Coordinates of C-alpha atoms and ligand atoms in Angstrom, one line a residue:
Chain A
X1 CA 40.2 10.0 -16.8
X2 CA 39.7 6.9 -18.5
X3 CA 38.1 7.9 -21.6
X4 CA 37.2 4.2 -22.6
X5 CA 32.9 4.4 -22.6
X6 CA 30.9 2.6 -19.7
X7 CA 27.6 3.7 -21.0
X8 CA 26.9 3.3 -24.9
X9 CA 23.2 4.1 -26.1
X10 CA 22.4 3.4 -29.4
X11 CA 19.6 4.4 -31.5
X12 CA 17.5 4.4 -28.1
X13 CA 13.4 4.7 -28.6
X14 CA 10.9 4.8 -25.5
X15 CA 7.3 4.5 -26.1
X16 CA 4.3 4.8 -23.6
X17 CA 1.5 3.0 -25.6
X18 CA 1.2 4.6 -28.9
X19 CA 3.0 7.7 -27.9
X20 CA 6.9 8.1 -28.5
X21 CA 9.1 10.0 -26.1
X22 CA 12.3 9.2 -26.9
X23 CA 12.7 9.0 -30.4
X24 CA 16.4 7.5 -31.8
X25 CA 18.5 8.9 -29.0
X26 CA 22.5 7.9 -29.3
X27 CA 25.1 9.0 -26.8
X28 CA 27.8 7.6 -25.0
X29 CA 29.6 8.1 -21.4
X30 CA 33.4 7.8 -20.4
X31 CA 34.2 6.1 -16.9
X32 CA 33.9 8.6 -14.0
X33 CA 32.2 11.4 -16.2
X34 CA 29.1 13.0 -14.9
X35 CA 26.7 13.9 -18.1
X36 CA 24.0 16.4 -17.2
X37 CA 20.8 15.9 -19.2
X38 CA 19.0 19.2 -19.9
X39 CA 15.7 20.4 -21.7
X40 CA 12.7 21.6 -21.2
X41 CA 9.8 20.2 -19.5
X42 CA 8.2 16.9 -20.9
X43 CA 10.9 16.4 -23.8
X44 CA 11.7 12.7 -22.6
X45 CA 14.7 13.3 -19.7
X46 CA 13.1 11.3 -17.1
X47 CA 11.8 8.7 -19.7
X48 CA 15.6 8.4 -21.5
X49 CA 17.2 7.8 -17.7
X50 CA 14.5 5.5 -16.8
X51 CA 15.3 3.3 -20.0
X52 CA 19.0 3.2 -18.8
X53 CA 18.0 0.7 -15.8
X54 CA 15.0 -0.6 -17.5
X55 CA 12.6 0.8 -15.0
X56 CA 10.5 2.6 -17.7
X57 CA 9.2 -0.7 -18.9
X58 CA 7.5 -1.5 -15.7
X59 CA 5.2 1.1 -16.1
X60 CA 1.6 -0.3 -17.6
X61 CA 2.0 0.0 -21.5
X62 CA 5.6 1.2 -21.5
X63 CA 8.2 -0.1 -23.7
X64 CA 11.5 0.4 -25.6
X65 CA 13.7 -0.2 -28.0
X66 CA 17.2 -0.2 -29.0
X67 CA 20.4 -0.9 -27.0
X68 CA 22.0 0.3 -23.9
X69 CA 25.6 -0.8 -23.6
X70 CA 26.7 -0.8 -19.6
X71 CA 30.4 -2.4 -19.6
X72 CA 30.0 -3.6 -23.2
X73 CA 26.7 -5.8 -22.0
X74 CA 23.5 -4.9 -23.5
X75 CA 20.8 -4.5 -21.0
X76 CA 18.3 -4.8 -23.5
X77 CA 19.6 -8.4 -24.7
X78 CA 16.5 -10.8 -24.6
X79 CA 18.8 -12.9 -22.2
X80 CA 19.7 -9.8 -19.8
X81 CA 17.7 -9.7 -16.5
X82 CA 16.6 -6.4 -15.7
X83 CA 17.0 -7.2 -12.2
X84 CA 20.4 -7.8 -12.3
X85 CA 20.7 -4.7 -14.5
X86 CA 19.0 -2.5 -11.7
X87 CA 21.8 -3.7 -8.8
X88 CA 24.5 -2.5 -11.1
X89 CA 22.4 1.0 -12.3
X90 CA 21.7 3.0 -9.2
X91 CA 18.8 5.5 -9.3
X92 CA 18.0 8.9 -7.3
X93 CA 14.5 10.1 -7.7
X94 CA 13.5 13.7 -7.9
X95 CA 11.1 13.3 -4.9
X96 CA 13.2 11.7 -1.9
X97 CA 11.4 8.5 -1.4
X98 CA 12.7 6.1 1.5
X99 CA 10.9 3.4 2.5
X100 CA 8.7 4.7 5.2
X101 CA 8.4 1.3 7.2
X102 CA 12.3 1.2 7.2
X103 CA 15.1 2.6 9.6
X104 CA 17.5 5.1 8.5
X105 CA 20.1 2.0 8.8
X106 CA 17.9 -0.7 6.9
X107 CA 17.2 1.8 4.6
X108 CA 20.8 2.4 3.4
X109 CA 21.3 -1.6 3.4
X110 CA 18.1 -2.4 1.7
X111 CA 20.1 -3.2 -1.9
X112 CA 22.4 -5.4 0.0
X113 CA 20.2 -7.2 1.7
X114 CA 18.0 -7.6 -1.5
X115 CA 21.5 -8.7 -3.1
X116 CA 21.8 -11.6 -0.4
X117 CA 24.4 -9.9 2.1
X118 CA 23.4 -11.2 5.7
X119 CA 26.6 -11.0 7.7
X120 CA 25.8 -8.0 10.3
X121 CA 29.1 -6.7 10.5
X122 CA 29.6 -6.2 6.7
X123 CA 26.2 -4.8 6.6
X124 CA 27.6 -2.0 9.2
X125 CA 30.3 -1.3 7.6
X126 CA 29.0 -0.7 4.0
X127 CA 26.1 1.2 5.7
X128 CA 28.8 4.0 7.6
X129 CA 30.7 3.6 3.9
X130 CA 27.9 4.8 1.9
X131 CA 26.3 7.3 4.8
X132 CA 29.7 9.1 4.7
X133 CA 29.9 8.7 1.0
X134 CA 26.6 10.5 0.7
X135 CA 27.8 13.4 3.3
X136 CA 25.3 12.1 5.9
X137 CA 27.0 10.0 8.7
X138 CA 27.9 12.9 10.8
X139 CA 24.2 13.9 11.0
X140 CA 22.3 10.3 11.6
X141 CA 25.2 8.0 13.4
X142 CA 23.2 8.4 16.7
X143 CA 20.1 7.5 15.1
X144 CA 20.4 4.8 12.9
X145 CA 17.4 3.2 14.0
X146 CA 15.1 6.5 13.6
X147 CA 12.9 5.5 10.7
X148 CA 13.8 6.6 7.5
X149 CA 11.3 9.2 7.1
X150 CA 12.0 10.8 10.3
X151 CA 14.7 13.0 8.4
X152 CA 14.5 16.4 6.4
X153 CA 13.8 16.3 2.7
X154 CA 17.6 17.3 2.0
X155 CA 18.8 14.5 4.7
X156 CA 16.2 12.2 3.1
X157 CA 17.5 13.1 -0.4
X158 CA 21.0 11.9 0.6
X159 CA 19.8 9.0 2.5
X160 CA 18.8 7.4 -0.8
X161 CA 21.8 8.8 -2.3
X162 CA 23.6 6.5 0.5
X163 CA 21.2 3.6 -0.2
X164 CA 22.2 3.8 -4.2
X165 CA 25.5 3.8 -3.4
X166 CA 25.5 0.8 -0.9
X167 CA 25.3 -1.6 -3.7
X168 CA 28.7 -0.2 -5.5
X169 CA 26.4 0.6 -8.8
X170 CA 28.8 1.4 -12.0
X171 CA 26.3 4.0 -12.7
X172 CA 24.2 6.4 -11.0
X173 CA 21.2 7.9 -12.6
X174 CA 19.9 10.9 -10.9
X175 CA 16.6 12.6 -12.2
X176 CA 16.6 16.2 -11.0
X177 CA 17.8 15.0 -7.8
X178 CA 17.7 18.9 -6.0
X179 CA 14.8 19.8 -7.6
X180 CA 12.8 19.4 -4.0
X181 CA 15.6 20.9 -2.2
X182 CA 16.8 24.1 -0.7
X183 CA 20.1 25.8 -1.7
X184 CA 21.5 24.7 1.2
X185 CA 21.0 21.2 0.7
X186 CA 21.6 21.4 -3.2
X187 CA 25.1 22.6 -2.5
X188 CA 25.6 19.8 -0.2
X189 CA 24.6 17.4 -3.0
X190 CA 26.6 19.2 -5.7
X191 CA 29.7 18.7 -3.4
X192 CA 29.2 15.4 -3.2
X193 CA 29.0 14.2 -6.6
X194 CA 32.1 16.1 -7.3
X195 CA 33.1 13.1 -4.8
X196 CA 31.1 10.5 -6.1
X197 CA 32.0 10.8 -9.6
X198 CA 35.6 9.4 -8.4
X199 CA 33.9 5.8 -8.0
X200 CA 30.7 6.0 -10.2
X201 CA 29.6 7.3 -13.6
X202 CA 26.8 9.7 -13.3
X203 CA 24.1 10.6 -15.5
X204 CA 21.8 13.6 -14.0
X205 CA 18.8 15.4 -15.2
X206 CA 18.3 19.2 -14.3
X207 CA 16.8 22.0 -15.1
X208 CA 19.3 24.1 -13.3
X209 CA 21.7 25.4 -16.2
X210 CA 24.3 26.6 -13.8
X211 CA 24.1 23.3 -11.9
X212 CA 24.5 21.4 -15.4
X213 CA 27.3 23.9 -16.0
X214 CA 28.9 23.2 -12.5
X215 CA 29.1 19.6 -12.0
X216 CA 28.6 18.0 -15.7
X217 CA 31.6 17.0 -18.2
X218 CA 29.2 16.2 -21.0
X219 CA 25.7 17.5 -21.7
X220 CA 23.1 16.4 -23.7
X221 CA 20.2 18.9 -25.0
X222 CA 16.9 16.9 -25.4
X223 CA 13.9 18.5 -27.2
X224 CA 10.0 16.5 -27.8
X225 CA 12.0 13.4 -27.4
X226 CA 15.2 14.1 -29.8
X227 CA 18.9 14.5 -28.8
X228 CA 19.4 17.8 -30.6
X229 CA 23.0 18.5 -29.2
X230 CA 25.9 16.4 -27.1
X231 CA 29.0 17.2 -26.4
X232 CA 31.3 18.7 -23.9
X233 CA 29.7 20.8 -21.3
X234 CA 31.6 24.0 -21.6
X235 CA 31.4 23.7 -25.5
X236 CA 27.5 23.5 -25.1
X237 CA 27.3 26.3 -22.9
X238 CA 29.9 28.5 -24.7
X239 CA 29.4 27.4 -28.1
X240 CA 26.2 25.6 -28.9
X241 CA 26.2 23.9 -32.5
X242 CA 22.5 24.1 -33.0
X243 CA 20.2 27.3 -32.9
X244 CA 17.7 25.5 -30.5
X245 CA 20.3 24.9 -27.8
X246 CA 21.4 28.4 -27.7
X247 CA 17.7 29.8 -27.3
X248 CA 17.6 27.1 -24.6
X249 CA 20.0 27.7 -22.7
X250 CA 20.0 31.6 -22.7
X251 CA 16.4 31.2 -21.8
X252 CA 15.1 32.3 -25.0
X253 CA 13.2 29.2 -25.4
X254 CA 9.5 29.7 -26.9
Chain B
X1 CA -7.8 55.1 -15.4
X2 CA -7.0 54.1 -12.0
X3 CA -9.8 55.8 -10.8
X4 CA -12.6 54.4 -12.6
X5 CA -10.9 51.1 -12.2
X6 CA -10.9 51.3 -8.3
X7 CA -14.6 51.8 -7.7
X8 CA -15.5 49.0 -10.2
X9 CA -13.4 46.4 -8.1
X10 CA -14.8 47.8 -4.9
X11 CA -18.2 46.8 -5.7
X12 CA -17.3 43.4 -6.9
X13 CA -15.7 42.9 -3.6
X14 CA -18.9 43.9 -1.7
X15 CA -20.6 41.6 -3.8
X16 CA -18.6 38.7 -3.2
X17 CA -18.1 39.3 0.4
X18 CA -22.4 39.1 0.8
X19 CA -22.6 36.1 -1.6
X20 CA -19.9 34.8 0.9
X21 CA -22.0 35.5 3.9
X22 CA -25.0 33.9 2.7
X23 CA -22.7 31.0 1.7
X24 CA -21.5 30.8 5.4
X25 CA -25.1 30.5 6.8
X26 CA -25.6 27.7 4.8
X27 CA -22.9 26.2 5.9
X28 CA -23.7 26.6 9.4
X29 CA -27.1 25.0 9.1
X30 CA -25.5 22.4 7.4
X31 CA -23.0 21.8 9.8
X32 CA -25.2 21.9 12.6
X33 CA -27.8 19.5 10.6
X34 CA -25.0 17.3 10.3
X35 CA -24.1 17.3 14.0
X36 CA -27.4 16.9 15.2
X37 CA -27.6 13.6 12.8
X38 CA -24.3 12.4 14.5
X39 CA -25.5 13.3 17.9
X40 CA -28.5 11.3 17.3
X41 CA -26.9 8.3 15.9
X42 CA -24.6 8.4 19.1
X43 CA -27.6 8.5 21.0
X44 CA -29.4 5.6 19.0
X45 CA -26.4 3.1 19.6
X46 CA -26.4 4.0 23.4
X47 CA -30.4 3.4 23.6
X48 CA -29.8 0.0 21.8
X49 CA -27.3 -1.0 24.5
X50 CA -29.3 0.7 27.6
X51 CA -32.4 -1.6 26.2
X52 CA -30.4 -4.8 25.9
X53 CA -29.0 -4.7 29.2
X54 CA -32.5 -3.6 30.6
X55 CA -33.5 -6.9 29.1
X56 CA -31.2 -9.1 30.0
X57 CA -31.5 -7.3 33.4
X58 CA -33.6 -10.6 34.6
X59 CA -30.9 -13.2 33.6
X60 CA -27.9 -11.1 34.7
X61 CA -28.9 -11.2 38.3
X62 CA -30.1 -14.4 38.5
X63 CA -26.9 -16.3 36.8
X64 CA -24.0 -13.6 37.3
X65 CA -20.8 -14.7 35.7
X66 CA -22.2 -18.3 35.6
X67 CA -23.9 -17.3 32.7
X68 CA -20.8 -16.8 30.8
X69 CA -18.7 -20.0 32.1
X70 CA -21.3 -22.2 32.0
X71 CA -21.4 -25.0 29.7
X72 CA -25.0 -26.1 29.7
X73 CA -27.7 -24.5 27.7
X74 CA -30.9 -25.9 28.8
X75 CA -34.1 -24.2 28.4
X76 CA -36.3 -26.8 29.7
X77 CA -34.3 -27.2 32.9
X78 CA -33.8 -23.3 33.0
X79 CA -30.1 -23.7 33.0
X80 CA -28.2 -21.0 31.0
X81 CA -24.5 -21.3 30.5
X82 CA -23.9 -19.1 27.4
X83 CA -19.6 -20.9 26.9
X84 CA -20.8 -23.2 24.7
X85 CA -22.0 -20.2 22.0
X86 CA -19.3 -18.0 23.2
X87 CA -17.1 -21.0 22.0
X88 CA -19.1 -21.4 18.9
X89 CA -19.1 -17.7 17.7
X90 CA -15.4 -17.6 18.4
X91 CA -14.0 -20.8 16.8
X92 CA -16.3 -20.6 13.4
X93 CA -15.0 -17.2 13.2
X94 CA -11.8 -17.8 13.8
X95 CA -11.7 -20.8 10.8
X96 CA -13.1 -17.9 8.7
X97 CA -10.4 -15.4 9.5
X98 CA -7.6 -18.0 9.2
X99 CA -8.8 -19.0 5.5
X100 CA -10.3 -15.7 4.5
X101 CA -7.2 -13.5 5.7
X102 CA -4.3 -14.7 3.6
X103 CA -6.5 -15.3 0.4
X104 CA -8.0 -12.0 0.6
X105 CA -4.7 -10.2 1.3
X106 CA -3.3 -12.3 -1.3
X107 CA -5.9 -11.5 -4.1
X108 CA -5.6 -8.2 -3.1
X109 CA -2.0 -7.9 -3.5
X110 CA -2.0 -10.0 -6.9
X111 CA -4.9 -7.4 -8.4
X112 CA -3.1 -4.8 -7.5
X113 CA 0.5 -5.3 -8.3
X114 CA 0.9 -8.3 -10.8
X115 CA -2.9 -8.7 -12.7
X116 CA -3.6 -6.8 -16.0
X117 CA -6.1 -3.8 -15.4
X118 CA -8.8 -5.3 -16.9
X119 CA -8.5 -8.5 -15.1
X120 CA -7.9 -6.8 -11.9
X121 CA -11.2 -4.7 -12.3
X122 CA -13.0 -7.2 -13.1
X123 CA -12.2 -9.9 -10.7
X124 CA -12.1 -7.1 -8.1
X125 CA -15.7 -6.1 -9.2
X126 CA -17.2 -9.8 -8.8
X127 CA -15.2 -10.1 -5.2
X128 CA -17.2 -7.4 -4.1
X129 CA -20.3 -8.4 -5.5
X130 CA -19.8 -11.5 -2.9
X131 CA -20.7 -8.7 -0.4
X132 CA -24.1 -8.3 -1.8
X133 CA -25.5 -11.4 -1.7
X134 CA -27.9 -12.1 0.8
X135 CA -26.8 -13.9 4.0
X136 CA -30.0 -16.3 3.3
X137 CA -28.5 -17.5 0.1
X138 CA -25.5 -18.4 1.3
X139 CA -27.3 -20.3 3.9
X140 CA -29.2 -22.2 1.3
X141 CA -26.2 -22.7 -0.7
X142 CA -24.2 -24.3 2.3
X143 CA -27.5 -26.4 3.0
X144 CA -27.4 -27.7 -0.7
X145 CA -24.3 -27.4 -1.9
X146 CA -21.3 -27.1 0.9
X147 CA -22.6 -29.4 3.5
X148 CA -23.6 -32.6 1.5
X149 CA -19.8 -32.4 -0.3
X150 CA -18.4 -32.0 3.2
X151 CA -20.2 -35.0 4.2
X152 CA -19.3 -37.3 1.3
X153 CA -16.2 -36.2 -0.1
X154 CA -14.0 -33.6 2.4
X155 CA -14.8 -35.1 5.9
X156 CA -14.4 -39.0 5.1
X157 CA -11.1 -37.6 3.9
X158 CA -10.0 -35.9 7.0
X159 CA -11.4 -38.3 9.5
X160 CA -9.2 -40.9 7.4
X161 CA -6.2 -39.4 7.2
X162 CA -6.1 -36.5 10.1
X163 CA -8.3 -38.4 12.3
X164 CA -5.5 -38.6 14.8
X165 CA -5.8 -34.9 15.6
X166 CA -8.9 -34.4 17.6
X167 CA -10.0 -31.5 15.6
X168 CA -10.9 -33.7 12.9
X169 CA -12.1 -36.7 14.6
X170 CA -15.6 -38.1 15.6
X171 CA -18.7 -38.6 13.5
X172 CA -19.4 -36.0 11.0
X173 CA -23.0 -35.0 9.4
X174 CA -21.8 -32.1 6.9
X175 CA -23.2 -29.2 9.0
X176 CA -21.1 -28.3 12.1
X177 CA -18.4 -25.6 12.9
X178 CA -16.4 -26.6 10.1
X179 CA -19.3 -26.1 7.7
X180 CA -19.8 -22.7 9.5
X181 CA -16.4 -21.4 9.5
X182 CA -15.9 -21.9 5.5
X183 CA -19.3 -20.2 4.9
X184 CA -18.0 -17.5 6.9
X185 CA -14.9 -17.0 5.2
X186 CA -16.3 -16.8 2.0
X187 CA -18.6 -13.9 3.6
X188 CA -16.0 -12.0 5.0
X189 CA -13.4 -12.1 2.0
X190 CA -15.0 -9.1 0.4
X191 CA -14.5 -6.9 3.7
X192 CA -10.9 -7.9 3.9
X193 CA -10.1 -7.9 0.2
X194 CA -11.4 -4.1 -0.5
X195 CA -9.9 -2.9 2.5
X196 CA -6.7 -4.2 1.7
X197 CA -6.8 -3.2 -1.9
X198 CA -8.0 0.4 -0.8
X199 CA -4.4 0.6 1.2
X200 CA -2.3 -1.1 -1.3
X201 CA -3.7 1.5 -3.7
X202 CA -2.4 4.4 -1.6
X203 CA 1.0 3.5 -1.7
X204 CA 2.3 5.8 -4.0
X205 CA 4.5 4.5 -7.2
X206 CA 7.4 6.2 -5.6
X207 CA 7.8 3.9 -3.1
X208 CA 7.8 0.4 -5.5
X209 CA 10.1 2.3 -8.1
X210 CA 12.6 2.6 -4.8
X211 CA 12.5 -0.9 -4.7
X212 CA 12.4 -2.3 -8.0
X213 CA 15.3 0.2 -8.9
X214 CA 17.4 -1.2 -6.2
X215 CA 17.2 -4.7 -7.6
X216 CA 14.3 -6.1 -6.2
X217 CA 12.3 -8.5 -7.7
X218 CA 8.6 -8.1 -8.4
X219 CA 7.8 -10.2 -5.0
X220 CA 10.7 -8.3 -3.2
X221 CA 9.2 -5.2 -4.1
X222 CA 5.4 -6.2 -2.8
X223 CA 7.3 -7.2 0.7
X224 CA 9.6 -4.1 1.0
X225 CA 7.4 -1.4 -0.4
X226 CA 3.7 -2.5 -0.3
X227 CA 3.4 -5.4 2.4
X228 CA 5.4 -3.7 4.9
X229 CA 4.0 -0.5 5.0
X230 CA 0.6 -1.7 5.1
X231 CA 0.8 -4.2 8.0
X232 CA -1.4 -2.1 10.6
X233 CA -4.2 -1.5 7.8
X234 CA -4.4 -5.3 6.9
X235 CA -4.6 -5.9 10.6
X236 CA -7.5 -3.5 10.6
X237 CA -8.7 -5.1 7.9
X238 CA -8.8 -8.6 9.4
X239 CA -10.4 -7.6 12.4
X240 CA -13.0 -5.8 10.5
X241 CA -13.8 -9.3 9.1
X242 CA -13.9 -11.0 12.2
X243 CA -16.1 -8.7 13.4
X244 CA -18.2 -9.4 10.5
X245 CA -17.9 -13.2 10.9
X246 CA -18.4 -12.8 14.9
X247 CA -22.1 -11.2 14.1
X248 CA -23.3 -13.0 10.9
X249 CA -26.7 -14.8 11.8
X250 CA -28.6 -16.2 8.9
X251 CA -26.2 -18.6 6.9
X252 CA -24.4 -19.6 10.2
X253 CA -27.6 -20.8 12.0
X254 CA -28.5 -22.6 8.7
X255 CA -25.5 -24.7 8.4
X256 CA -23.7 -24.9 12.0
X257 CA -26.0 -27.8 13.2
X258 CA -27.2 -26.0 16.2
X259 CA -26.2 -27.9 19.2
X260 CA -25.1 -25.9 22.1
X261 CA -22.1 -28.2 22.9
X262 CA -18.5 -27.5 23.1
X263 CA -16.5 -30.4 21.3
X264 CA -13.1 -30.7 20.5
X265 CA -14.0 -31.9 16.9
X266 CA -14.8 -29.3 14.2
X267 CA -16.9 -31.8 12.4
X268 CA -19.4 -31.7 15.4
X269 CA -22.0 -29.4 15.2
X270 CA -22.3 -26.3 17.5
X271 CA -23.9 -23.3 18.1
X272 CA -23.1 -19.5 18.1
X273 CA -24.3 -16.8 19.7
X274 CA -26.1 -15.1 16.6
X275 CA -27.6 -18.7 15.7
X276 CA -29.0 -19.5 19.3
X277 CA -30.7 -15.9 19.5
X278 CA -31.9 -16.6 15.9
X279 CA -33.0 -20.4 16.8
X280 CA -34.5 -19.9 19.9
X281 CA -36.1 -16.4 20.2
X282 CA -39.3 -16.9 18.4
X283 CA -40.1 -19.7 20.6
X284 CA -38.9 -19.1 23.9
X285 CA -40.6 -21.1 26.3
X286 CA -40.4 -18.2 29.5
X287 CA -39.2 -15.1 30.4
X288 CA -35.8 -16.2 32.0
X289 CA -34.9 -17.9 28.6
X290 CA -35.8 -14.7 26.8
X291 CA -33.6 -12.7 29.2
X292 CA -30.9 -15.0 28.6
X293 CA -31.1 -14.5 24.8
X294 CA -31.2 -10.9 25.3
X295 CA -28.3 -11.4 27.8
X296 CA -26.4 -13.2 24.8
X297 CA -27.0 -10.3 22.6
X298 CA -25.9 -8.0 24.9
X299 CA -22.6 -9.7 25.0
X300 CA -22.5 -9.7 21.1
X301 CA -23.4 -6.2 20.9
X302 CA -20.4 -5.5 23.1
X303 CA -17.7 -7.6 21.7
X304 CA -18.4 -6.6 18.3
X305 CA -18.7 -3.1 19.6
X306 CA -15.0 -3.2 20.7
X307 CA -13.8 -5.4 17.7
X308 CA -14.8 -2.5 15.4
X309 CA -13.7 0.1 17.6
X310 CA -10.3 -1.4 17.4
X311 CA -10.4 -2.4 13.8
X312 CA -10.7 1.4 13.2
X313 CA -7.9 2.6 15.4
X314 CA -5.8 0.5 13.4
X315 CA -6.8 1.8 10.1
X316 CA -6.7 5.2 11.4
X317 CA -3.3 4.8 12.7
X318 CA -2.2 3.4 9.1
X319 CA -4.0 6.3 7.3
X320 CA -2.2 9.1 9.5
X321 CA 1.5 7.7 9.2
Ligands
ATP1 N1 3.3 7.4 -17.4 C1 3.3 8.4 -18.8 N2 2.4 7.7 -19.5 C2 1.9 8.2 -21.0 N3 2.9 9.5 -21.3 C3 3.9 9.9 -20.5 C4 4.2 9.1 -19.4 N4 5.0 9.9 -18.4 C5 5.5 10.8 -19.3 N5 4.8 10.9 -20.6 C6 5.2 11.6 -21.6 O1 6.4 11.1 -22.0 C7 7.0 12.6 -22.2 C8 8.3 12.8 -21.8 O2 8.3 12.5 -20.8 P1 9.0 12.9 -19.2 O3 8.7 12.5 -17.9 O4 10.2 12.3 -19.8 O5 9.8 14.3 -19.6 P2 10.9 15.1 -18.5 O6 11.7 15.6 -19.7 O7 11.5 14.3 -17.6 O8 10.0 16.6 -18.3 P3 10.2 17.1 -16.6 O9 11.4 18.0 -16.8 O10 8.9 18.0 -16.8 O11 10.7 16.1 -15.6 C9 5.7 13.8 -22.1 O12 5.3 14.0 -23.4 C10 4.9 13.0 -21.3 O13 3.7 13.3 -21.7
MG2 MG1 11.2 14.6 -14.8

């Protein structure tokens, strides 16, 4: 594993109008590392990762300050166009959200088409690759032109992962990607992530401690908008430095 | 403890059941009342259709299909062909839809997706208020403002630069098909606008974020997430607007010039189904004239009924998916 940091967050603050939801978070992630974000509900996990592709600011009244370096480019630099950032930073949401008006195939290549790829053969090739990477190919290869919403919840989520992978992002953000899924689909997606990490740096929000322990290299524990503890996953789960972390991961949290 | 707890609970259970049954009775009465009412309304609709048909019977049996294909409308000679007024209704409504549809959908999209909330709410409110203005007020505005400015500014330019197209050729008077189409377009904007905005509002934020997170610009996001998935709903909204335009009477009667002739030019005066009825009904010279006017009313009734039916089907299909 290359240890050079690909993602560096420095003193990130995020606001909803007058309320500060993320209060000065700094952390970094190496190439191909999986970073888990854990913490109680409402502590700012979603807000935090939505700042990493500048999606946070799309909500009315929301804004963020600080620095987020991706491959040494500060995405909060005034000269940077958020649209170009979002092509490099993929995102998978808590609830599967395929485009209902598009077919499975068109869902997967939607990002490519936005990026201006037009050649049908290229699109087909990348669609197959992405669906293979998302472990969905065998299930949908015979009905690529059915609507994306005709799939089951777990399949839709993998379709969304394929859609995010198709544009070959350097960082993949996942906000509780398995919380709406059954154990089997969850296991599939976890398995998938151990494959995906070879190609892409993953930041995942999860409420599932076992999941965080299983799949991540490093873990960040958030509490009311602040980063309480950040370190190697094994260390955070076996020998947490802060009392609050220990209380949370042992389930004794207030 | 358990033994004292249990009977209390039971009695509570009984009370609840009794009050439930009462509520149920209320529900029953109410639902029958509603059923009766809706049945009554359906019956009323049928009866209106029937009375129109009965009133039109003399004309239907005398002219047959000639009534629809005939292009001469001459009460003096007792020749009644409604092709000119069918044409007038169709063309003025089409002009209205062609202008109003993109405008209304565009404004709805802009207000819902781009404009700050305060602007969105106030402009939305103003546009919806357009629907509250009485038709005759539109007509007055048409006569005193729209028609004169068409005659002195717009139409001379149209004839000068686009006169080689038959649509914009010939003499112009201000009042005419173009004026009617324009005024209709303003009148149906609120219909198409409100429905489109309602449809855009039902699209979940998650759809928009899906597109943005893929690197879509705002405009691309609107295309993929908003417009694409509301196509049939917008279709329904437009058809509903068309339905409104077809039946609109007062304002059109005041600005269309009231000449029952088919002319290639939009600048020429024309006549619509609704306006011919409004114009001639009071002074209908004889029974067959009256019956012919009622037949036009009957046709208008059937056409708007079908059009509105289509619109509902479109919108229903949208809200189901
Ligand atoms: N759209 C919004 N407008 C205003 N405040 C918001 C908004 N979304 C979230 N917040 C606030 O920001 C804080 C952080 O919310 P966030 O969604 O990031 O929490 P979270 O850690 O992802 O929680 P969960 O585990 O429940 O998903 C919360 O206190 C919440 O009330
Ligand atoms: Mg969240």
